[in-house]
Amino acid sequence: MRRAKSLVARSPQMLAPCSFKAIFNPEDDNAAVYDSIVAPAVPLILQGGSCNFFAYGHSGSGKTHTIIGYKFDDDKELGLCLAAARQLFDGLDALNKGARAEEKLGIGLSLFELRKKSAFDLLNARKECHIREGHDGKVHIRGETEMREGGKVRVCPIVKKPCWTYASLRHELTQALGRRTVGLSSIHDQSSRTHAVLELEIVCQSLVDARQVLIDQQSELVPVGKRATDIAIEEQRKGFVVLPSGKWAPNPDYEIDQERIAAAEAEKAECEARVAAAEEALDNILKSSSHQCLGAKMVFVDLAGAEYHHEKGPQLQPLRQQTPQERQEGRQINTDLLALKEVMRAWSGNQQRIPFRSSALTMVLREGFLSSEKGNTTMIVTVSPAKEQYAATLNSLKYGSLVGSAGV
């Protein structure tokens, strides 16, 4: 990292200096930003750590250009995520020499956008997914329930595409980016109206296969578990009658079939055992791998543009009026960003309770924060030199300075 630097705003609205680990000039391209911020983190990933990178700023300040990039064939202007993938593949190529096919390392790519309280899978035709916290305390992003033959119910997690070359990952990413939502912001009419979360995970084929086995076993369990519950309820209902007083009493004409209930419960227990075995096998692959980087992740978050509707003065260009839905989205975006700030404040203060549940955004990022204890988290603040966006720039600097003081 570059040495710490400070900016002092010559404005009565903001007299305190803002401290950052690095400050980039307009002449610096994406390659310069990557070399300073992301490249030093790649060795951490190859050693089994996890790193997170956020881009924060008001609409139109260059967040998407920094994280995603636009000129995918220009090495100087690659987004941070693609530049990181390229460097990771260089490191994985060295580790893969002499490895068996199922143990060769690649990168699992996932990309989804958060809009209001839902996630949309950009690698799966932008299908809507639900964000839920499981009994294990982890946050799960899953698609709609699919009914299959034999009553099997399958709930697929968000798609993670295994990519074994940089070229294949770049192709998948460019295809997915075409499904991202844009709309009118308070600054311009092609603003990203969602938070985009892009994850690069080190995977191997055996890990990919084990995860699929777990999904299949879980789908086997759902109908069997439901049948066991239905049988128990049915037998209990037959075994009791309602008295004229409205109370329930044992039915003298029916004996509850305990053997039928026990058989259904036994079948359910067998399915649960297979799920547990699949979970254990998956865990063993991660623990027994000769590569400590298996399962390590880099997460890049292109936050939707913060909006400041109170700003006065001319805009950069005439815009049509926002629709009520777009204004509502803008308010939700600001709410998410406030929740993220509060999480970082609590995280920096080592508070016992960190409000990850405050928004869908912070719920999704929870695992990234917790796993980054072996890596790092970096916030990149993008600002505009335009005087029309002076107030928005000050607000972005304040937000970024708070994150810097949080040790991020």
mmCIF file of C-alpha atoms in Angstrom:
data_model
loop_
_atom_site.group_PDB
_atom_site.id
_atom_site.type_symbol
_atom_site.label_atom_id
_atom_site.label_comp_id
_atom_site.label_asym_id
_atom_site.label_seq_id
_atom_site.Cartn_x
_atom_site.Cartn_y
_atom_site.Cartn_z
ATOM 1 C CA MET A 1 0.000 0.000 0.000
ATOM 2 C CA ARG A 2 1.040 3.577 -0.487
ATOM 3 C CA ARG A 3 1.729 5.641 2.623
ATOM 4 C CA ALA A 4 -1.265 7.136 4.384
ATOM 5 C CA LYS A 5 -2.436 10.468 3.040
ATOM 6 C CA SER A 6 -4.951 13.055 4.104
ATOM 7 C CA LEU A 7 -7.340 15.359 2.328
ATOM 8 C CA VAL A 8 -8.531 18.547 3.992
ATOM 9 C CA ALA A 9 -11.739 20.040 2.617
ATOM 10 C CA ARG A 10 -11.775 23.837 2.492
ATOM 11 C CA SER A 11 -15.421 24.038 3.361
ATOM 12 C CA PRO A 12 -17.378 25.042 6.462
ATOM 13 C CA GLN A 13 -19.400 21.865 5.904
ATOM 14 C CA MET A 14 -16.347 19.708 6.530
ATOM 15 C CA LEU A 15 -13.366 20.988 8.481
ATOM 16 C CA ALA A 16 -11.939 17.642 9.621
ATOM 17 C CA PRO A 17 -9.317 15.935 7.427
ATOM 18 C CA CYS A 18 -10.107 12.644 5.704
ATOM 19 C CA SER A 19 -7.447 9.938 5.927
ATOM 20 C CA PHE A 20 -6.934 7.226 3.322
ATOM 21 C CA LYS A 21 -4.256 4.612 2.737
ATOM 22 C CA ALA A 22 -3.840 5.729 -0.866
ATOM 23 C CA ILE A 23 -5.029 8.581 -3.058
ATOM 24 C CA PHE A 24 -5.138 8.234 -6.831
ATOM 25 C CA ASN A 25 -5.015 11.024 -9.368
ATOM 26 C CA PRO A 26 -7.172 11.345 -12.506
ATOM 27 C CA GLU A 27 -4.144 10.231 -14.544
ATOM 28 C CA ASP A 28 -3.991 6.855 -12.764
ATOM 29 C CA ASP A 29 -5.598 4.031 -14.737
ATOM 30 C CA ASN A 30 -7.188 0.841 -13.441
ATOM 31 C CA ALA A 31 -3.857 -0.961 -13.670
ATOM 32 C CA ALA A 32 -2.328 1.491 -11.193
ATOM 33 C CA VAL A 33 -5.218 1.009 -8.787
ATOM 34 C CA TYR A 34 -4.949 -2.767 -9.121
ATOM 35 C CA ASP A 35 -1.193 -2.844 -8.524
ATOM 36 C CA SER A 36 -1.583 -0.779 -5.360
ATOM 37 C CA ILE A 37 -4.691 -2.337 -3.815
ATOM 38 C CA VAL A 38 -5.538 -5.790 -5.167
ATOM 39 C CA ALA A 39 -2.280 -7.341 -6.379
ATOM 40 C CA PRO A 40 -0.785 -7.512 -2.844
ATOM 41 C CA ALA A 41 -3.851 -9.506 -1.741
ATOM 42 C CA VAL A 42 -3.448 -12.318 -4.292
ATOM 43 C CA PRO A 43 -0.705 -14.101 -2.287
ATOM 44 C CA LEU A 44 -3.074 -14.053 0.717
ATOM 45 C CA ILE A 45 -5.698 -15.877 -1.355
ATOM 46 C CA LEU A 46 -3.190 -18.486 -2.495
ATOM 47 C CA GLN A 47 -2.364 -19.041 1.191
ATOM 48 C CA GLY A 48 -6.021 -19.669 2.064
ATOM 49 C CA GLY A 49 -7.194 -16.198 3.055
ATOM 50 C CA SER A 50 -10.212 -14.269 1.835
ATOM 51 C CA CYS A 51 -10.401 -10.623 0.769
ATOM 52 C CA ASN A 52 -13.222 -8.172 0.087
ATOM 53 C CA PHE A 53 -13.179 -5.065 -2.079
ATOM 54 C CA PHE A 54 -15.970 -2.489 -2.086
ATOM 55 C CA ALA A 55 -16.424 0.460 -4.418
ATOM 56 C CA TYR A 56 -18.436 3.295 -2.865
ATOM 57 C CA GLY A 57 -19.404 6.657 -4.311
ATOM 58 C CA HIS A 58 -22.232 8.710 -5.689
ATOM 59 C CA SER A 59 -23.845 7.856 -9.015
ATOM 60 C CA GLY A 60 -21.599 8.404 -12.008
ATOM 61 C CA SER A 61 -18.320 8.624 -10.083
ATOM 62 C CA GLY A 62 -16.726 5.521 -11.641
ATOM 63 C CA LYS A 63 -17.427 2.576 -9.332
ATOM 64 C CA THR A 64 -18.391 0.126 -12.069
ATOM 65 C CA HIS A 65 -15.473 1.252 -14.238
ATOM 66 C CA THR A 66 -13.126 0.472 -11.348
ATOM 67 C CA ILE A 67 -14.549 -2.861 -10.196
ATOM 68 C CA ILE A 68 -15.868 -4.310 -13.466
ATOM 69 C CA GLY A 69 -14.183 -2.278 -16.194
ATOM 70 C CA TYR A 70 -15.413 -1.795 -19.748
ATOM 71 C CA LYS A 71 -12.489 -2.488 -22.083
ATOM 72 C CA PHE A 72 -11.990 -6.183 -21.425
ATOM 73 C CA ASP A 73 -9.303 -6.442 -24.109
ATOM 74 C CA ASP A 74 -7.243 -3.537 -22.708
ATOM 75 C CA ASP A 75 -4.891 -4.716 -19.955
ATOM 76 C CA LYS A 76 -4.576 -1.174 -18.584
ATOM 77 C CA GLU A 77 -8.334 -0.774 -18.162
ATOM 78 C CA LEU A 78 -9.369 -4.208 -16.918
ATOM 79 C CA GLY A 79 -11.654 -3.990 -13.923
ATOM 80 C CA LEU A 80 -10.131 -5.060 -10.626
ATOM 81 C CA CYS A 81 -12.056 -8.360 -10.652
ATOM 82 C CA LEU A 82 -10.802 -9.493 -14.066
ATOM 83 C CA ALA A 83 -7.250 -8.388 -13.346
ATOM 84 C CA ALA A 84 -7.396 -10.394 -10.112
ATOM 85 C CA ALA A 85 -8.752 -13.463 -11.929
ATOM 86 C CA ARG A 86 -5.930 -13.277 -14.449
ATOM 87 C CA GLN A 87 -3.291 -13.097 -11.713
ATOM 88 C CA LEU A 88 -4.967 -15.896 -9.759
ATOM 89 C CA PHE A 89 -4.920 -18.173 -12.805
ATOM 90 C CA ASP A 90 -1.192 -17.491 -13.188
ATOM 91 C CA GLY A 91 -0.696 -18.687 -9.618
ATOM 92 C CA LEU A 92 -3.002 -21.688 -10.047
ATOM 93 C CA ASP A 93 -1.207 -22.815 -13.203
ATOM 94 C CA ALA A 94 1.939 -23.295 -11.135
ATOM 95 C CA LEU A 95 0.059 -25.233 -8.439
ATOM 96 C CA ASN A 96 -1.671 -27.454 -11.019
ATOM 97 C CA LYS A 97 1.525 -28.940 -12.440
ATOM 98 C CA GLY A 98 1.392 -32.687 -11.932
ATOM 99 C CA ALA A 99 -2.040 -32.608 -10.267
ATOM 100 C CA ARG A 100 -4.737 -35.150 -11.095
ATOM 101 C CA ALA A 101 -7.665 -33.904 -13.175
ATOM 102 C CA GLU A 102 -10.125 -33.850 -10.261
ATOM 103 C CA GLU A 103 -7.617 -31.944 -8.100
ATOM 104 C CA LYS A 104 -6.672 -29.251 -10.593
ATOM 105 C CA LEU A 105 -7.600 -25.825 -9.327
ATOM 106 C CA GLY A 106 -9.797 -23.309 -11.088
ATOM 107 C CA ILE A 107 -12.015 -20.381 -10.152
ATOM 108 C CA GLY A 108 -15.686 -20.631 -9.293
ATOM 109 C CA LEU A 109 -17.449 -17.486 -10.513
ATOM 110 C CA SER A 110 -20.695 -16.206 -9.031
ATOM 111 C CA LEU A 111 -22.301 -12.883 -9.865
ATOM 112 C CA PHE A 112 -25.583 -11.560 -8.577
ATOM 113 C CA GLU A 113 -27.211 -8.224 -7.994
ATOM 114 C CA LEU A 114 -29.156 -7.118 -4.952
ATOM 115 C CA ARG A 115 -32.295 -5.135 -5.542
ATOM 116 C CA LYS A 116 -34.418 -4.242 -2.537
ATOM 117 C CA LYS A 117 -34.569 -7.492 -0.545
ATOM 118 C CA SER A 118 -33.954 -10.004 -3.339
ATOM 119 C CA ALA A 119 -30.944 -11.284 -5.227
ATOM 120 C CA PHE A 120 -30.935 -11.836 -8.988
ATOM 121 C CA ASP A 121 -28.575 -14.463 -10.375
ATOM 122 C CA LEU A 122 -26.814 -12.977 -13.395
ATOM 123 C CA LEU A 123 -25.302 -16.356 -14.303
ATOM 124 C CA ASN A 124 -28.739 -17.981 -14.414
ATOM 125 C CA ALA A 125 -30.912 -15.790 -16.658
ATOM 126 C CA ARG A 126 -31.296 -13.267 -13.841
ATOM 127 C CA LYS A 127 -33.569 -15.547 -11.853
ATOM 128 C CA GLU A 128 -34.801 -14.112 -8.586
ATOM 129 C CA CYS A 129 -33.337 -15.698 -5.458
ATOM 130 C CA HIS A 130 -34.293 -15.438 -1.810
ATOM 131 C CA ILE A 131 -31.923 -14.454 0.971
ATOM 132 C CA ARG A 132 -32.411 -16.515 4.121
ATOM 133 C CA GLU A 133 -30.487 -17.239 7.280
ATOM 134 C CA GLY A 134 -30.295 -20.990 7.881
ATOM 135 C CA HIS A 135 -30.342 -22.976 11.101
ATOM 136 C CA ASP A 136 -26.538 -23.055 10.885
ATOM 137 C CA GLY A 137 -26.403 -19.274 11.217
ATOM 138 C CA LYS A 138 -25.135 -18.866 7.652
ATOM 139 C CA VAL A 139 -26.870 -16.780 5.013
ATOM 140 C CA HIS A 140 -28.079 -18.762 1.998
ATOM 141 C CA ILE A 141 -29.056 -17.360 -1.401
ATOM 142 C CA ARG A 142 -31.381 -19.787 -3.135
ATOM 143 C CA GLY A 143 -33.631 -19.824 -6.161
ATOM 144 C CA GLU A 144 -37.235 -20.858 -6.524
ATOM 145 C CA THR A 145 -38.309 -24.342 -5.455
ATOM 146 C CA GLU A 146 -38.315 -26.826 -8.351
ATOM 147 C CA MET A 147 -40.675 -29.821 -8.358
ATOM 148 C CA ARG A 148 -39.146 -32.942 -9.898
ATOM 149 C CA GLU A 149 -40.163 -36.541 -10.595
ATOM 150 C CA GLY A 150 -41.180 -38.617 -7.610
ATOM 151 C CA GLY A 151 -42.122 -35.576 -5.575
ATOM 152 C CA LYS A 152 -38.521 -34.477 -5.213
ATOM 153 C CA VAL A 153 -38.168 -30.831 -4.316
ATOM 154 C CA ARG A 154 -34.985 -29.078 -5.296
ATOM 155 C CA VAL A 155 -33.916 -25.667 -4.089
ATOM 156 C CA CYS A 156 -30.755 -24.714 -5.937
ATOM 157 C CA PRO A 157 -28.245 -22.257 -4.524
ATOM 158 C CA ILE A 158 -27.047 -19.356 -6.591
ATOM 159 C CA VAL A 159 -25.064 -20.577 -9.602
ATOM 160 C CA LYS A 160 -21.308 -20.861 -9.286
ATOM 161 C CA LYS A 161 -19.661 -21.481 -12.660
ATOM 162 C CA PRO A 162 -16.393 -23.414 -12.461
ATOM 163 C CA CYS A 163 -13.911 -21.849 -14.882
ATOM 164 C CA TRP A 164 -10.623 -23.539 -15.683
ATOM 165 C CA THR A 165 -9.101 -20.793 -17.845
ATOM 166 C CA TYR A 166 -9.035 -17.017 -17.726
ATOM 167 C CA ALA A 167 -10.639 -16.845 -21.176
ATOM 168 C CA SER A 168 -13.649 -18.916 -20.081
ATOM 169 C CA LEU A 169 -14.139 -16.805 -16.945
ATOM 170 C CA ARG A 170 -13.987 -13.583 -18.931
ATOM 171 C CA HIS A 171 -16.579 -14.960 -21.362
ATOM 172 C CA GLU A 172 -18.967 -15.965 -18.557
ATOM 173 C CA LEU A 173 -18.548 -12.589 -16.877
ATOM 174 C CA THR A 174 -19.210 -10.521 -19.985
ATOM 175 C CA GLN A 175 -22.340 -12.574 -20.735
ATOM 176 C CA ALA A 176 -23.634 -12.085 -17.197
ATOM 177 C CA LEU A 177 -22.954 -8.351 -17.094
ATOM 178 C CA GLY A 178 -25.393 -7.843 -19.957
ATOM 179 C CA ARG A 179 -28.187 -8.799 -17.553
ATOM 180 C CA ARG A 180 -27.436 -6.147 -14.961
ATOM 181 C CA THR A 181 -30.100 -3.518 -14.236
ATOM 182 C CA VAL A 182 -29.484 0.134 -15.037
ATOM 183 C CA GLY A 183 -31.804 3.087 -14.715
ATOM 184 C CA LEU A 184 -32.148 6.760 -13.975
ATOM 185 C CA SER A 185 -30.367 8.080 -10.894
ATOM 186 C CA SER A 186 -30.187 11.588 -9.550
ATOM 187 C CA ILE A 187 -27.029 12.070 -11.645
ATOM 188 C CA HIS A 188 -27.371 10.193 -14.955
ATOM 189 C CA ASP A 189 -29.618 7.820 -16.857
ATOM 190 C CA GLN A 190 -27.360 4.741 -17.045
ATOM 191 C CA SER A 191 -26.688 4.328 -13.345
ATOM 192 C CA SER A 192 -26.393 0.873 -11.788
ATOM 193 C CA ARG A 193 -29.544 0.582 -9.701
ATOM 194 C CA THR A 194 -28.390 -2.488 -7.820
ATOM 195 C CA HIS A 195 -25.463 -3.644 -5.721
ATOM 196 C CA ALA A 196 -23.433 -6.154 -7.745
ATOM 197 C CA VAL A 197 -21.594 -8.862 -5.804
ATOM 198 C CA LEU A 198 -18.946 -10.820 -7.697
ATOM 199 C CA GLU A 199 -17.178 -13.728 -6.045
ATOM 200 C CA LEU A 200 -14.076 -15.597 -7.168
ATOM 201 C CA GLU A 201 -13.545 -18.844 -5.243
ATOM 202 C CA ILE A 202 -10.706 -21.317 -5.662
ATOM 203 C CA VAL A 203 -12.323 -24.668 -6.550
ATOM 204 C CA CYS A 204 -11.452 -28.087 -7.932
ATOM 205 C CA GLN A 205 -13.637 -30.609 -9.742
ATOM 206 C CA SER A 206 -13.966 -32.879 -6.713
ATOM 207 C CA LEU A 207 -15.255 -29.923 -4.660
ATOM 208 C CA VAL A 208 -17.740 -29.002 -7.395
ATOM 209 C CA ASP A 209 -18.948 -32.623 -7.585
ATOM 210 C CA ALA A 210 -19.287 -32.929 -3.794
ATOM 211 C CA ARG A 211 -21.432 -29.810 -3.638
ATOM 212 C CA GLN A 212 -23.704 -31.232 -6.328
ATOM 213 C CA VAL A 213 -24.064 -34.502 -4.400
ATOM 214 C CA LEU A 214 -25.103 -32.525 -1.328
ATOM 215 C CA ILE A 215 -27.752 -30.646 -3.325
ATOM 216 C CA ASP A 216 -29.093 -33.956 -4.693
ATOM 217 C CA GLN A 217 -29.240 -35.562 -1.242
ATOM 218 C CA GLN A 218 -31.030 -32.538 0.185
ATOM 219 C CA SER A 219 -33.627 -32.799 -2.597
ATOM 220 C CA GLU A 220 -34.163 -36.480 -1.715
ATOM 221 C CA LEU A 221 -34.768 -35.550 1.918
ATOM 222 C CA VAL A 222 -37.493 -32.958 1.309
ATOM 223 C CA PRO A 223 -40.303 -35.271 0.049
ATOM 224 C CA VAL A 224 -39.346 -38.054 2.478
ATOM 225 C CA GLY A 225 -39.407 -35.654 5.415
ATOM 226 C CA LYS A 226 -42.741 -34.233 4.297
ATOM 227 C CA ARG A 227 -44.215 -37.725 3.955
ATOM 228 C CA ALA A 228 -43.099 -38.642 7.487
ATOM 229 C CA THR A 229 -44.731 -35.503 8.855
ATOM 230 C CA ASP A 230 -47.940 -36.089 6.885
ATOM 231 C CA ILE A 231 -48.210 -39.688 8.113
ATOM 232 C CA ALA A 232 -47.715 -38.662 11.739
ATOM 233 C CA ILE A 233 -50.397 -35.965 11.441
ATOM 234 C CA GLU A 234 -52.801 -38.307 9.638
ATOM 235 C CA GLU A 235 -52.446 -41.044 12.259
ATOM 236 C CA GLN A 236 -52.890 -38.593 15.115
ATOM 237 C CA ARG A 237 -55.988 -37.149 13.462
ATOM 238 C CA LYS A 238 -57.537 -40.624 13.065
ATOM 239 C CA GLY A 239 -56.660 -41.546 16.634
ATOM 240 C CA PHE A 240 -58.651 -38.715 18.178
ATOM 241 C CA VAL A 241 -62.200 -37.407 17.936
ATOM 242 C CA VAL A 242 -63.782 -34.094 18.858
ATOM 243 C CA LEU A 243 -66.271 -34.264 21.722
ATOM 244 C CA PRO A 244 -69.463 -32.147 21.781
ATOM 245 C CA SER A 245 -67.658 -29.913 24.278
ATOM 246 C CA GLY A 246 -65.060 -29.157 21.634
ATOM 247 C CA LYS A 247 -62.290 -31.073 23.402
ATOM 248 C CA TRP A 248 -60.207 -33.820 21.798
ATOM 249 C CA ALA A 249 -60.329 -37.370 23.126
ATOM 250 C CA PRO A 250 -58.859 -40.751 22.040
ATOM 251 C CA ASN A 251 -60.883 -42.465 19.317
ATOM 252 C CA PRO A 252 -62.053 -45.808 20.724
ATOM 253 C CA ASP A 253 -62.666 -47.146 17.207
ATOM 254 C CA TYR A 254 -59.124 -46.558 15.891
ATOM 255 C CA GLU A 255 -55.668 -47.584 17.054
ATOM 256 C CA ILE A 256 -52.837 -45.316 15.908
ATOM 257 C CA ASP A 257 -50.526 -47.248 13.557
ATOM 258 C CA GLN A 258 -47.201 -46.700 15.310
ATOM 259 C CA GLU A 259 -45.418 -49.073 12.921
ATOM 260 C CA ARG A 260 -46.434 -46.922 9.956
ATOM 261 C CA ILE A 261 -45.156 -43.789 11.720
ATOM 262 C CA ALA A 262 -41.916 -45.540 12.711
ATOM 263 C CA ALA A 263 -41.293 -46.758 9.145
ATOM 264 C CA ALA A 264 -41.711 -43.246 7.749
ATOM 265 C CA GLU A 265 -39.421 -41.817 10.432
ATOM 266 C CA ALA A 266 -36.818 -44.505 9.704
ATOM 267 C CA GLU A 267 -36.826 -43.622 6.007
ATOM 268 C CA LYS A 268 -36.433 -39.958 6.944
ATOM 269 C CA ALA A 269 -33.529 -40.806 9.256
ATOM 270 C CA GLU A 270 -31.787 -42.683 6.421
ATOM 271 C CA CYS A 271 -32.081 -39.629 4.154
ATOM 272 C CA GLU A 272 -30.815 -37.353 6.922
ATOM 273 C CA ALA A 273 -27.828 -39.662 7.380
ATOM 274 C CA ARG A 274 -27.037 -39.431 3.657
ATOM 275 C CA VAL A 275 -27.211 -35.624 3.828
ATOM 276 C CA ALA A 276 -24.895 -35.639 6.847
ATOM 277 C CA ALA A 277 -22.483 -37.955 4.999
ATOM 278 C CA ALA A 278 -22.493 -35.631 1.967
ATOM 279 C CA GLU A 279 -21.780 -32.655 4.232
ATOM 280 C CA GLU A 280 -18.933 -34.535 5.894
ATOM 281 C CA ALA A 281 -17.466 -35.568 2.529
ATOM 282 C CA LEU A 282 -17.581 -31.961 1.365
ATOM 283 C CA ASP A 283 -15.896 -30.790 4.556
ATOM 284 C CA ASN A 284 -13.202 -33.470 4.216
ATOM 285 C CA ILE A 285 -12.333 -32.323 0.691
ATOM 286 C CA LEU A 286 -11.675 -28.814 1.991
ATOM 287 C CA LYS A 287 -9.696 -30.029 5.011
ATOM 288 C CA SER A 288 -7.640 -32.726 3.294
ATOM 289 C CA SER A 289 -6.657 -30.814 0.168
ATOM 290 C CA SER A 290 -2.936 -30.425 -0.400
ATOM 291 C CA HIS A 291 -3.699 -26.864 -1.499
ATOM 292 C CA GLN A 292 -4.478 -24.537 1.393
ATOM 293 C CA CYS A 293 -6.069 -22.087 -1.038
ATOM 294 C CA LEU A 294 -9.013 -24.399 -1.862
ATOM 295 C CA GLY A 295 -12.191 -22.526 -0.903
ATOM 296 C CA ALA A 296 -10.442 -19.163 -0.556
ATOM 297 C CA LYS A 297 -12.424 -16.230 -1.948
ATOM 298 C CA MET A 298 -12.083 -12.763 -3.378
ATOM 299 C CA VAL A 299 -15.306 -10.758 -3.222
ATOM 300 C CA PHE A 300 -15.810 -7.577 -5.247
ATOM 301 C CA VAL A 301 -18.818 -5.384 -4.508
ATOM 302 C CA ASP A 302 -19.914 -2.652 -6.897
ATOM 303 C CA LEU A 303 -22.244 -0.725 -4.613
ATOM 304 C CA ALA A 304 -25.167 1.081 -6.190
ATOM 305 C CA GLY A 305 -24.599 4.812 -6.404
ATOM 306 C CA ALA A 306 -25.430 6.809 -3.302
ATOM 307 C CA GLU A 307 -27.917 9.567 -4.089
ATOM 308 C CA TYR A 308 -28.181 13.051 -2.622
ATOM 309 C CA HIS A 309 -31.496 14.509 -3.682
ATOM 310 C CA HIS A 310 -30.930 17.655 -1.626
ATOM 311 C CA GLU A 311 -28.143 18.939 -3.871
ATOM 312 C CA LYS A 312 -28.679 22.278 -5.531
ATOM 313 C CA GLY A 313 -27.221 23.606 -8.723
ATOM 314 C CA PRO A 314 -27.225 22.464 -12.365
ATOM 315 C CA GLN A 315 -26.841 18.818 -13.265
ATOM 316 C CA LEU A 316 -24.253 17.609 -15.739
ATOM 317 C CA GLN A 317 -26.940 16.952 -18.319
ATOM 318 C CA PRO A 318 -30.731 17.267 -18.510
ATOM 319 C CA LEU A 319 -32.484 14.149 -17.230
ATOM 320 C CA ARG A 320 -36.030 12.919 -17.382
ATOM 321 C CA GLN A 321 -37.847 12.861 -14.084
ATOM 322 C CA GLN A 322 -37.405 9.736 -11.964
ATOM 323 C CA THR A 323 -40.381 7.431 -11.623
ATOM 324 C CA PRO A 324 -41.806 6.694 -8.139
ATOM 325 C CA GLN A 325 -40.225 3.233 -8.361
ATOM 326 C CA GLU A 326 -36.806 4.709 -9.143
ATOM 327 C CA ARG A 327 -37.116 7.136 -6.233
ATOM 328 C CA GLN A 328 -38.046 4.239 -3.961
ATOM 329 C CA GLU A 329 -35.030 2.293 -5.211
ATOM 330 C CA GLY A 330 -32.837 5.303 -4.479
ATOM 331 C CA ARG A 331 -34.101 5.426 -0.898
ATOM 332 C CA GLN A 332 -33.490 1.687 -0.491
ATOM 333 C CA ILE A 333 -29.958 2.073 -1.840
ATOM 334 C CA ASN A 334 -29.206 4.781 0.706
ATOM 335 C CA THR A 335 -30.710 2.618 3.466
ATOM 336 C CA ASP A 336 -28.434 -0.278 2.467
ATOM 337 C CA LEU A 337 -25.379 1.973 2.461
ATOM 338 C CA LEU A 338 -26.270 3.302 5.904
ATOM 339 C CA ALA A 339 -26.599 -0.282 7.166
ATOM 340 C CA LEU A 340 -23.177 -1.103 5.729
ATOM 341 C CA LYS A 341 -21.686 1.914 7.501
ATOM 342 C CA GLU A 342 -23.185 0.805 10.819
ATOM 343 C CA VAL A 343 -21.789 -2.707 10.341
ATOM 344 C CA MET A 344 -18.336 -1.274 9.734
ATOM 345 C CA ARG A 345 -18.652 0.995 12.749
ATOM 346 C CA ALA A 346 -19.593 -1.959 14.969
ATOM 347 C CA TRP A 347 -16.916 -4.150 13.385
ATOM 348 C CA SER A 348 -14.187 -1.578 14.038
ATOM 349 C CA GLY A 349 -15.320 -1.130 17.633
ATOM 350 C CA ASN A 350 -15.211 -4.901 18.273
ATOM 351 C CA GLN A 351 -18.804 -4.706 19.442
ATOM 352 C CA GLN A 352 -20.414 -7.928 20.603
ATOM 353 C CA ARG A 353 -23.412 -7.452 18.331
ATOM 354 C CA ILE A 354 -22.820 -6.463 14.714
ATOM 355 C CA PRO A 355 -26.063 -5.525 12.881
ATOM 356 C CA PHE A 356 -25.631 -7.759 9.835
ATOM 357 C CA ARG A 357 -29.403 -8.327 9.648
ATOM 358 C CA SER A 358 -30.144 -4.635 9.070
ATOM 359 C CA SER A 359 -30.387 -5.105 5.300
ATOM 360 C CA ALA A 360 -30.110 -7.755 2.602
ATOM 361 C CA LEU A 361 -26.766 -6.236 1.583
ATOM 362 C CA THR A 362 -25.151 -6.662 4.992
ATOM 363 C CA MET A 363 -26.648 -10.151 5.407
ATOM 364 C CA VAL A 364 -25.027 -11.265 2.157
ATOM 365 C CA LEU A 365 -21.682 -9.714 3.098
ATOM 366 C CA ARG A 366 -21.619 -11.256 6.569
ATOM 367 C CA GLU A 367 -19.564 -14.296 5.569
ATOM 368 C CA GLY A 368 -17.084 -12.045 3.786
ATOM 369 C CA PHE A 369 -16.505 -9.993 6.907
ATOM 370 C CA LEU A 370 -16.107 -13.046 9.122
ATOM 371 C CA SER A 371 -13.784 -14.885 6.725
ATOM 372 C CA SER A 372 -11.617 -11.813 6.097
ATOM 373 C CA GLU A 373 -9.911 -12.326 9.464
ATOM 374 C CA LYS A 374 -7.337 -14.284 7.433
ATOM 375 C CA GLY A 375 -7.253 -11.628 4.731
ATOM 376 C CA ASN A 376 -8.372 -8.032 4.446
ATOM 377 C CA THR A 377 -11.236 -5.761 3.473
ATOM 378 C CA THR A 378 -10.727 -2.640 1.374
ATOM 379 C CA MET A 379 -13.102 0.198 0.539
ATOM 380 C CA ILE A 380 -12.427 2.193 -2.629
ATOM 381 C CA VAL A 381 -14.117 5.595 -2.661
ATOM 382 C CA THR A 382 -14.769 7.100 -6.086
ATOM 383 C CA VAL A 383 -15.430 10.824 -6.427
ATOM 384 C CA SER A 384 -15.996 13.308 -9.231
ATOM 385 C CA PRO A 385 -14.032 16.541 -9.797
ATOM 386 C CA ALA A 386 -17.169 18.249 -11.153
ATOM 387 C CA LYS A 387 -18.198 21.245 -9.070
ATOM 388 C CA GLU A 388 -21.855 20.333 -9.601
ATOM 389 C CA GLN A 389 -21.212 17.228 -7.480
ATOM 390 C CA TYR A 390 -19.268 18.983 -4.727
ATOM 391 C CA ALA A 391 -21.708 18.110 -1.927
ATOM 392 C CA ALA A 392 -21.900 14.484 -3.053
ATOM 393 C CA THR A 393 -18.098 14.312 -3.106
ATOM 394 C CA LEU A 394 -17.907 15.625 0.460
ATOM 395 C CA ASN A 395 -20.415 13.017 1.608
ATOM 396 C CA SER A 396 -18.459 10.243 -0.112
ATOM 397 C CA LEU A 397 -15.226 11.404 1.532
ATOM 398 C CA LYS A 398 -16.888 11.449 4.946
ATOM 399 C CA TYR A 399 -18.186 7.918 4.421
ATOM 400 C CA GLY A 400 -14.806 6.682 3.225
ATOM 401 C CA SER A 401 -12.986 8.353 6.103
ATOM 402 C CA LEU A 402 -15.267 6.571 8.559
ATOM 403 C CA VAL A 403 -14.415 3.253 6.933
ATOM 404 C CA GLY A 404 -10.724 4.128 7.109
ATOM 405 C CA SER A 405 -11.025 4.831 10.811
ATOM 406 C CA ALA A 406 -12.673 1.427 11.141
ATOM 407 C CA GLY A 407 -9.430 -0.208 10.124
ATOM 408 C CA VAL A 408 -10.809 -1.400 6.788
#
